Coordinates of C-alpha atoms in Angstrom, one line a residue:
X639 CA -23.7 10.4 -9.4
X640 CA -21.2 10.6 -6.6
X641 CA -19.9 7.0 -5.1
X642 CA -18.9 6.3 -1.9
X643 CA -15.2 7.2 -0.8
X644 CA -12.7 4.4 -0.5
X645 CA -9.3 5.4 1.4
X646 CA -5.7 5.1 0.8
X647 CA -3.4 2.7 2.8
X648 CA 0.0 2.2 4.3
X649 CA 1.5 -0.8 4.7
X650 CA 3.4 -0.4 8.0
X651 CA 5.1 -3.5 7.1
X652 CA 5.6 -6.1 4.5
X653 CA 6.4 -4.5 1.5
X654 CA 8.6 -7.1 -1.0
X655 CA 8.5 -9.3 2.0
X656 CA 5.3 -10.6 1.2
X657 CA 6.0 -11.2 -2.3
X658 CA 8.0 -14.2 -0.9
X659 CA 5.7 -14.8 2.3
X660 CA 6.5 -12.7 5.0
X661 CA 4.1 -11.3 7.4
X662 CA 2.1 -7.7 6.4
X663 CA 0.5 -5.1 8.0
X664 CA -1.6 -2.6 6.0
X665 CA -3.6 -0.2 7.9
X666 CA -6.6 2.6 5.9
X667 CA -5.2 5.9 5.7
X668 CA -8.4 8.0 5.8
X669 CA -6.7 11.8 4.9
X670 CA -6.0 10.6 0.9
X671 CA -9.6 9.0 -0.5
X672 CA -11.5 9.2 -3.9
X673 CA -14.4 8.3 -5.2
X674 CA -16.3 7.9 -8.8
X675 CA -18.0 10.9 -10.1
X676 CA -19.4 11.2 -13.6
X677 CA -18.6 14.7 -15.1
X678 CA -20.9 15.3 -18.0
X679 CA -19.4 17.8 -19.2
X680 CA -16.4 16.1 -20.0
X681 CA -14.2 18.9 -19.2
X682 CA -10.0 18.9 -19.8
X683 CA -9.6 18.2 -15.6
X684 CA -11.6 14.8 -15.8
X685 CA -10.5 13.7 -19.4
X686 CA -7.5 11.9 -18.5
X687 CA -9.1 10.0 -15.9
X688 CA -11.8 8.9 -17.7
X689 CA -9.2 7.8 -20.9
X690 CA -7.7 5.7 -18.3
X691 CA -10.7 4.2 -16.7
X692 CA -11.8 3.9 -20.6
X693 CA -9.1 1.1 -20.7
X694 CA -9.2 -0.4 -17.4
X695 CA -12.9 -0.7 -18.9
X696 CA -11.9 -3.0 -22.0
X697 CA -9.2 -4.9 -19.8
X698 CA -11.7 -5.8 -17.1
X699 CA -14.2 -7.1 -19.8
X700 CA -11.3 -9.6 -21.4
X701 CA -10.7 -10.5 -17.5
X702 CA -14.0 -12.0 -17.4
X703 CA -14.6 -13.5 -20.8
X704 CA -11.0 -15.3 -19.9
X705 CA -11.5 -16.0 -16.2
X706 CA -15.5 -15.9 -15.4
X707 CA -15.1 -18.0 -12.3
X708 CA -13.2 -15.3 -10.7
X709 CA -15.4 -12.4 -11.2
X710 CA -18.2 -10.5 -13.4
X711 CA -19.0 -7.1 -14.0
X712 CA -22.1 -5.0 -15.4
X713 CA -20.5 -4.3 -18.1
X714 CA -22.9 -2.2 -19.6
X715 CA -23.2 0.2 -17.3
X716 CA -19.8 0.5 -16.8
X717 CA -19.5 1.5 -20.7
X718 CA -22.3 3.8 -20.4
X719 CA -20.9 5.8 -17.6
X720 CA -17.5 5.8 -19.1
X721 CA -19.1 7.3 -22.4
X722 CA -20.9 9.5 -20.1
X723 CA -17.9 11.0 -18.2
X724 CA -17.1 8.8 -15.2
X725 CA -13.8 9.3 -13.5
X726 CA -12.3 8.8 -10.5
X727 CA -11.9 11.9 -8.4
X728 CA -9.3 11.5 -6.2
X729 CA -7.0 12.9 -3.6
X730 CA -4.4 10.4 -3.4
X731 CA -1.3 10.9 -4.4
X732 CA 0.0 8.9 -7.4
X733 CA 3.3 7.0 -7.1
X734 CA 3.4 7.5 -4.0
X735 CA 2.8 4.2 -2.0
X736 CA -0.1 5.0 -0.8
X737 CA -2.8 2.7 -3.3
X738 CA -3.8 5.1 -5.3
X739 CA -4.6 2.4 -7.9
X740 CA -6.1 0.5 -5.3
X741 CA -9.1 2.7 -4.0
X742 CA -10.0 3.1 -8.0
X743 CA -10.2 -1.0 -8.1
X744 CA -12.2 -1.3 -4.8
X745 CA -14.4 1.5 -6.0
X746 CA -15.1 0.0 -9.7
X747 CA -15.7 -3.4 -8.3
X748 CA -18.2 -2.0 -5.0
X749 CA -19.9 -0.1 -8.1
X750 CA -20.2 -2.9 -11.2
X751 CA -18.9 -6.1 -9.5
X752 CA -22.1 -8.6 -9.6
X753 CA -22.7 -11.1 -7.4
X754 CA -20.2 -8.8 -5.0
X755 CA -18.9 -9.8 -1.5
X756 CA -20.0 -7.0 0.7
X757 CA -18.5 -5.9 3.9
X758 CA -21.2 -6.4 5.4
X759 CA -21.4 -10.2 5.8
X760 CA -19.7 -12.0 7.8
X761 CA -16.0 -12.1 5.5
X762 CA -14.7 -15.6 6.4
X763 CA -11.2 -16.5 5.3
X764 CA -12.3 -17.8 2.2
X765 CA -14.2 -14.6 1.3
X766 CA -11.1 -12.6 2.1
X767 CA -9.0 -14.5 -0.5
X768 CA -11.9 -14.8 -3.0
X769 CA -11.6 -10.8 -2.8
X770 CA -7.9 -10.6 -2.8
X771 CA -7.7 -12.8 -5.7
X772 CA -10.1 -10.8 -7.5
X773 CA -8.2 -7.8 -6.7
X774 CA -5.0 -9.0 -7.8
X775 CA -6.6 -9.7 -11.5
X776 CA -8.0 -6.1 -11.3
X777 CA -5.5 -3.9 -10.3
X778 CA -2.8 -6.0 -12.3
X779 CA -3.9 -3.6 -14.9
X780 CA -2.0 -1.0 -13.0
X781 CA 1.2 -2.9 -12.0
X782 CA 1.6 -5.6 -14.1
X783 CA 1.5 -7.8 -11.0
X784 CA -0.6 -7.1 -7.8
X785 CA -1.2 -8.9 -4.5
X786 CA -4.6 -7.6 -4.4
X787 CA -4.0 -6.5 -0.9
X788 CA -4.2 -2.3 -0.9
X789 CA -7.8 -2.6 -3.1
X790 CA -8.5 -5.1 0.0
X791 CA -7.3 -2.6 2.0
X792 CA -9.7 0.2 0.9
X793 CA -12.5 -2.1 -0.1
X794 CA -12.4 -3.2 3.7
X795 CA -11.5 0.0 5.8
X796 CA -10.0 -1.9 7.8
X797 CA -6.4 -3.3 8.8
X798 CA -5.7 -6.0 7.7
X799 CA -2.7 -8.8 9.1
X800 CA -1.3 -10.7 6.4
X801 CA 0.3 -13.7 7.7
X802 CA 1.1 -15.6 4.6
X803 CA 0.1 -15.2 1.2
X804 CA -3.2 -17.3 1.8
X805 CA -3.9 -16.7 5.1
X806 CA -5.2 -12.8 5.8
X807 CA -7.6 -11.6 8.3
X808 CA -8.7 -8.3 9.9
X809 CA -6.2 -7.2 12.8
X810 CA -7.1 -5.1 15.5
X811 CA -4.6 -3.4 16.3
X812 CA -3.9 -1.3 19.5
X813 CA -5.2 2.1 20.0
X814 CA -3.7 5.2 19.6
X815 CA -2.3 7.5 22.1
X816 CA -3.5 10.9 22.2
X817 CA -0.5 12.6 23.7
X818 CA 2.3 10.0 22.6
X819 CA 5.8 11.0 21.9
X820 CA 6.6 8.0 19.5
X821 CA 5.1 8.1 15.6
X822 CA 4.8 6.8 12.6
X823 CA 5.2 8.9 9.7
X824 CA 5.2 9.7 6.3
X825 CA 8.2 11.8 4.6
X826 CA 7.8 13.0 1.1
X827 CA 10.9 12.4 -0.9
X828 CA 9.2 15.3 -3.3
X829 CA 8.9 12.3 -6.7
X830 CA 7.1 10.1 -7.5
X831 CA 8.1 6.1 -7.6
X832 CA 7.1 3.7 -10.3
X833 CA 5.8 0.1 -8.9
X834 CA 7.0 -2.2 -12.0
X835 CA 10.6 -1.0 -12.2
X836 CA 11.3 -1.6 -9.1
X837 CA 9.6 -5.2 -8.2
X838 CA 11.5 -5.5 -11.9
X839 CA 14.9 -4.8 -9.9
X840 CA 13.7 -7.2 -7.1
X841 CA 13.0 -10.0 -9.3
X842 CA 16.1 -9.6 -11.1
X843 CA 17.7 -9.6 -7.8
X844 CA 16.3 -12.8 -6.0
X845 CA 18.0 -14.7 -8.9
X846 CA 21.3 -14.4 -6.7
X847 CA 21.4 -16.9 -3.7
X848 CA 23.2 -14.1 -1.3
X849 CA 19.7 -12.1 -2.1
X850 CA 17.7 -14.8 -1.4
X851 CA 19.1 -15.4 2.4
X852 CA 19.3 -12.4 3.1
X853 CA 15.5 -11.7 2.7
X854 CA 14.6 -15.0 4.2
X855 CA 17.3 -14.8 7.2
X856 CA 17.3 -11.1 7.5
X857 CA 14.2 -9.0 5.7
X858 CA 11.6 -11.6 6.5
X859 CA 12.5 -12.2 10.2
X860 CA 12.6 -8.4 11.6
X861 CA 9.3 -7.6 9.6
X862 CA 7.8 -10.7 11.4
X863 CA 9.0 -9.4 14.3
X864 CA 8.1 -5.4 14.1
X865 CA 4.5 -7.5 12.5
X866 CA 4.1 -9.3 16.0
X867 CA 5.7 -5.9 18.4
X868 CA 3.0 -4.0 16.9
X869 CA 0.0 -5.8 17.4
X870 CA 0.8 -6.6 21.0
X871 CA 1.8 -2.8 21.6
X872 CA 5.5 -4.2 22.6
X873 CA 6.9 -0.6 21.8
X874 CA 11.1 -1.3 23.0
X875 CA 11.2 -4.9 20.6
X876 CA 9.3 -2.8 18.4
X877 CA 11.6 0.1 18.0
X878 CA 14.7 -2.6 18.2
X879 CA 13.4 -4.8 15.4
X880 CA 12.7 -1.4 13.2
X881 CA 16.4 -0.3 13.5
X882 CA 17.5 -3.4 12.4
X883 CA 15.1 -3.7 9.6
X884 CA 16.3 -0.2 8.0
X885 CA 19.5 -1.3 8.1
X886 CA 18.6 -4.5 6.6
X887 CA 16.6 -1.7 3.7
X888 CA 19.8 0.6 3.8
X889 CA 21.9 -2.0 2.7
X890 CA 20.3 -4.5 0.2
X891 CA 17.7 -1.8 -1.0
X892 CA 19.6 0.9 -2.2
X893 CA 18.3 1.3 -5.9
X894 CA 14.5 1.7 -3.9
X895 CA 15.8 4.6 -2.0
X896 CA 16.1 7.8 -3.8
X897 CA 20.0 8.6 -4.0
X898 CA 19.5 12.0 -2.3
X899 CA 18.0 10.4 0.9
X900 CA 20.5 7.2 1.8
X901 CA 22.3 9.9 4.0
X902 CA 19.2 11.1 5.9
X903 CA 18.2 7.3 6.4
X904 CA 21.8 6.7 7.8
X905 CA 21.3 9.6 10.0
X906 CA 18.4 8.4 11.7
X907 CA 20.1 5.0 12.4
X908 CA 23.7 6.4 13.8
X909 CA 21.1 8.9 15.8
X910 CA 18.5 7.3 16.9
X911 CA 16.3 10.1 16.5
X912 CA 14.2 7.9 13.5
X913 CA 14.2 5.1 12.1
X914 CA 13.1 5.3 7.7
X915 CA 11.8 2.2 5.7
X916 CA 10.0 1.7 2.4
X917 CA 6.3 2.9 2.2
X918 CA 5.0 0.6 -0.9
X919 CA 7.8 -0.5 -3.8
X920 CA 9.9 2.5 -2.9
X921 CA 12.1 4.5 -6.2
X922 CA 10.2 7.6 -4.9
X923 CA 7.0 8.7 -3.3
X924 CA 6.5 8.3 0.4
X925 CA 9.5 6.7 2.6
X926 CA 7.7 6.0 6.2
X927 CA 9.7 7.0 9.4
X928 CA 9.2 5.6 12.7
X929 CA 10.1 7.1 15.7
X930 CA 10.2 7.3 19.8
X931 CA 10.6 11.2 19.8
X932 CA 8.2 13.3 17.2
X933 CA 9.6 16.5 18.0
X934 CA 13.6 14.7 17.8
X935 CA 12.8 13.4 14.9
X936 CA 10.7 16.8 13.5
X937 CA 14.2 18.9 14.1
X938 CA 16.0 16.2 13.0
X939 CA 13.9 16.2 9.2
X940 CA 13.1 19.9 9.6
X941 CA 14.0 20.5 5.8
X942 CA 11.5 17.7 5.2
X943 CA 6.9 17.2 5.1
X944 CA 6.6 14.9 7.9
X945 CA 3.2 13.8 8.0
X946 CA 1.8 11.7 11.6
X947 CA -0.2 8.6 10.7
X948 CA 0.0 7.0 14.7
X949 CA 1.1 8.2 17.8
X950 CA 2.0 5.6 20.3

């Protein structure tokens, strides 16, 4: 058996924003995927996997003995192909902020969900949030606490424009340019971040009033912005708005950055040459970089994996 692939994502932006309803943008990212395989062999590469999906296995059948309305699975088979090797073989990078957890949950519930939504018919509003609610209950296995949105993400394929947290619809968004000097880009911090620490620290922190405005009056409104700049391919307001917003990050999000890189962040803002935000909760993994010159900003990282996911 060999499933289909489901892909990674990057949410360009959003990320803690949305937690307290700012706008999102997640786009597929189709050079990490995975897909379930059963190995039945059961050999020492696949066992760990197949421990984990093991328990996701007993968690999803107490999700739908506790909350049928929401969703049902097959159980059966699922327990049979677990017994029988099934894991999830994968090339996406764990702890990286790039819904790793999230391809496994749309590729479980493509595979065992019953009475499924499929991507093929026509996904009304309703459907959308029927799946991101489902999604949310799933992967909270993972995180402890999950918007659903990167399972919707992969589930989809497609990108997807949150505007608040119950209004979400596919986004076109504009094309790429072949031979364009700006970018967006993953760098790799060279660790991996853990999600629940750090939307632990969040929490702890939007108990402070100071917090609290400054996400609303400062966070939220520059991701609207770079949210609305992007989709209508208004590159200067975009570029603009993204300086702010790392400053915003550089400032107010320090424990998310990893210590070693709050100097290389600062660089790019007093240079121009880049511009770094969080790629998913942040603590590690991915940090994504935007920028209006690839080859500045390549000899500006050049100790640093830069990776292109859109040129402008």
């Amino acid at each position: 058996m060999r499933g289909p692939l489901f892909y990674s994502k990057i949410l360009l932006f959003g990320e803690y924003g949305i937690i307290k309803d700012s706008k999102g943008l997640s786009i597929p990212y189709n050079f990490y995927n995975g897909a379930l395989k059963i190995d039945v062999h059961h050999t020492i590469a696949t066992h760990k996997s197949n421990e984990s999906l093991k328990r996701f296995a007993s968690y999803l059948e107490n999700l739908q003995s506790e909350k049928p309305k929401i969703v049902s699975f097959d159980m059966e088979s699922l327990q049979a192909d677990v017994a029988n090797g099934l894991y999830f073989d994968s090339s996406i990078p764990q702890g990286y902020g790039v819904g790793s957890s999230g391809a496994l949950v749309a590729a479980i519930y493509d595979k065992y969900a019953t009475d499924k939504i499929t991507v093929l018919e026509n996904l009304t509003r309703e459907k959308l949030l029927s799946l991101k609610t489902i999604f949310a209950a799933m992967e909270s296995f993972f995180h402890g606490k999950s918007s659903g949105l990167d399972p919707l993400n992969s589930y989809l394929s497609l990108p997807i424009l949150i505007n608040s947290k119950d209004n979400i619809e596919p986004a076109g968004i504009p094309s790429q340019t072949e031979n364009g000097k700006g970018a967006v880009f993953l760098l790799d911090s060279g660790s991996t971040g853990e999600t629940a620490p750090m939307v632990q620290i969040f929490m702890e922190n939007m108990k402070q009033e100071g917090f609290r405005n400054m996400l609303k009056n400062q966070f939220v409104k520059h991701t609207d912005a770079c949210v609305e700049d992007f989709l209508q391919g208004d590159v200067k307001s975009l570029f603009g708005n993204i300086k702010q917003l790392s400053k915003v990050v550089l400032d107010n999000f320090k424990p998310m950055i990893p210590a070693q890189f709050h100097k290389l962040w600062k660089n790019g803002i007093d240079s121009n040459a880049y511009y770094l935000k969080l790629c998913g909760s942040g603590g590690g993994g991915y940090m994504l970089g935007f920028t209006e010159n690839i080859d500045e900003a390549r000899k500006a990282l050049k100790d640093y994996k830069l990776e292109v996911v859109y040129n402008f």
